[in-house]
């Protein structure tokens, strides 16, 4: 089993990170590939670490094999800042070898060191492998349901 190091993403990671993000979006989640300009903008914005941060898992040969993304927000119920782990992805060939656990630990540790009162995340109801992983990591399943809607402008706006 190859050793993987997890660290904060840096500018030199952009090309490999972008490739990983496209694999995550298009191959894993079957979403449409985002426009280059938008994806580049997101990566650069996260490198500023104001609204979020990305961690990367790097193999011994310098290849990025996974990433995790935290976004920073607030919770009215907790009256404090919280972190949302929006992404945790490891390429198929590296799954089950510890990279995901190290990425998760990096997110959890970052949240603790920076005073976030909670780290939350969601996963698809059919992603049983991810659910088993999060259960193993000590995650508590929520009673909350997640909803989403595409914003539109309509009458009364």
PDB file of N, CA and C in Angstrom, residues 1-4 59-60 94 97:
ATOM      1  N   UNK A   1       0.843  -1.185   0.000  1.00  0.00           N
ATOM      2  CA  UNK A   1       0.000   0.000   0.000  1.00  0.00           C
ATOM      3  C   UNK A   1       0.882   1.240   0.000  1.00  0.00           C
ATOM      4  N   UNK A   2       0.658   2.133  -0.959  1.00  0.00           N
ATOM      5  CA  UNK A   2       1.430   3.367  -1.081  1.00  0.00           C
ATOM      6  C   UNK A   2       1.021   4.358   0.000  1.00  0.00           C
ATOM      7  N   UNK A   3       1.985   5.124   0.468  1.00  0.00           N
ATOM      8  CA  UNK A   3       1.717   6.158   1.454  1.00  0.00           C
ATOM      9  C   UNK A   3       1.103   7.373   0.777  1.00  0.00           C
ATOM     10  N   UNK A   4       0.122   7.960   1.437  1.00  0.00           N
ATOM     11  CA  UNK A   4      -0.531   9.164   0.944  1.00  0.00           C
ATOM     12  C   UNK A   4      -0.378  10.251   1.999  1.00  0.00           C
ATOM     13  N   UNK A  59       0.098  11.067  -3.479  1.00  0.00           N
ATOM     14  CA  UNK A  59       0.853   9.819  -3.390  1.00  0.00           C
ATOM     15  C   UNK A  59       2.350  10.127  -3.314  1.00  0.00           C
ATOM     16  N   UNK A  60       3.127   9.105  -3.035  1.00  0.00           N
ATOM     17  CA  UNK A  60       4.581   9.271  -2.912  1.00  0.00           C
ATOM     18  C   UNK A  60       5.219   9.803  -4.186  1.00  0.00           C
ATOM     19  N   UNK A  94      -7.429   4.082  -5.495  1.00  0.00           N
ATOM     20  CA  UNK A  94      -6.854   4.343  -4.175  1.00  0.00           C
ATOM     21  C   UNK A  94      -7.847   4.145  -3.032  1.00  0.00           C
ATOM     22  N   UNK A  97      -7.652   2.408   1.028  1.00  0.00           N
ATOM     23  CA  UNK A  97      -6.255   2.361   1.460  1.00  0.00           C
ATOM     24  C   UNK A  97      -5.890   3.474   2.436  1.00  0.00           C
TER      25      UNK A  97
END
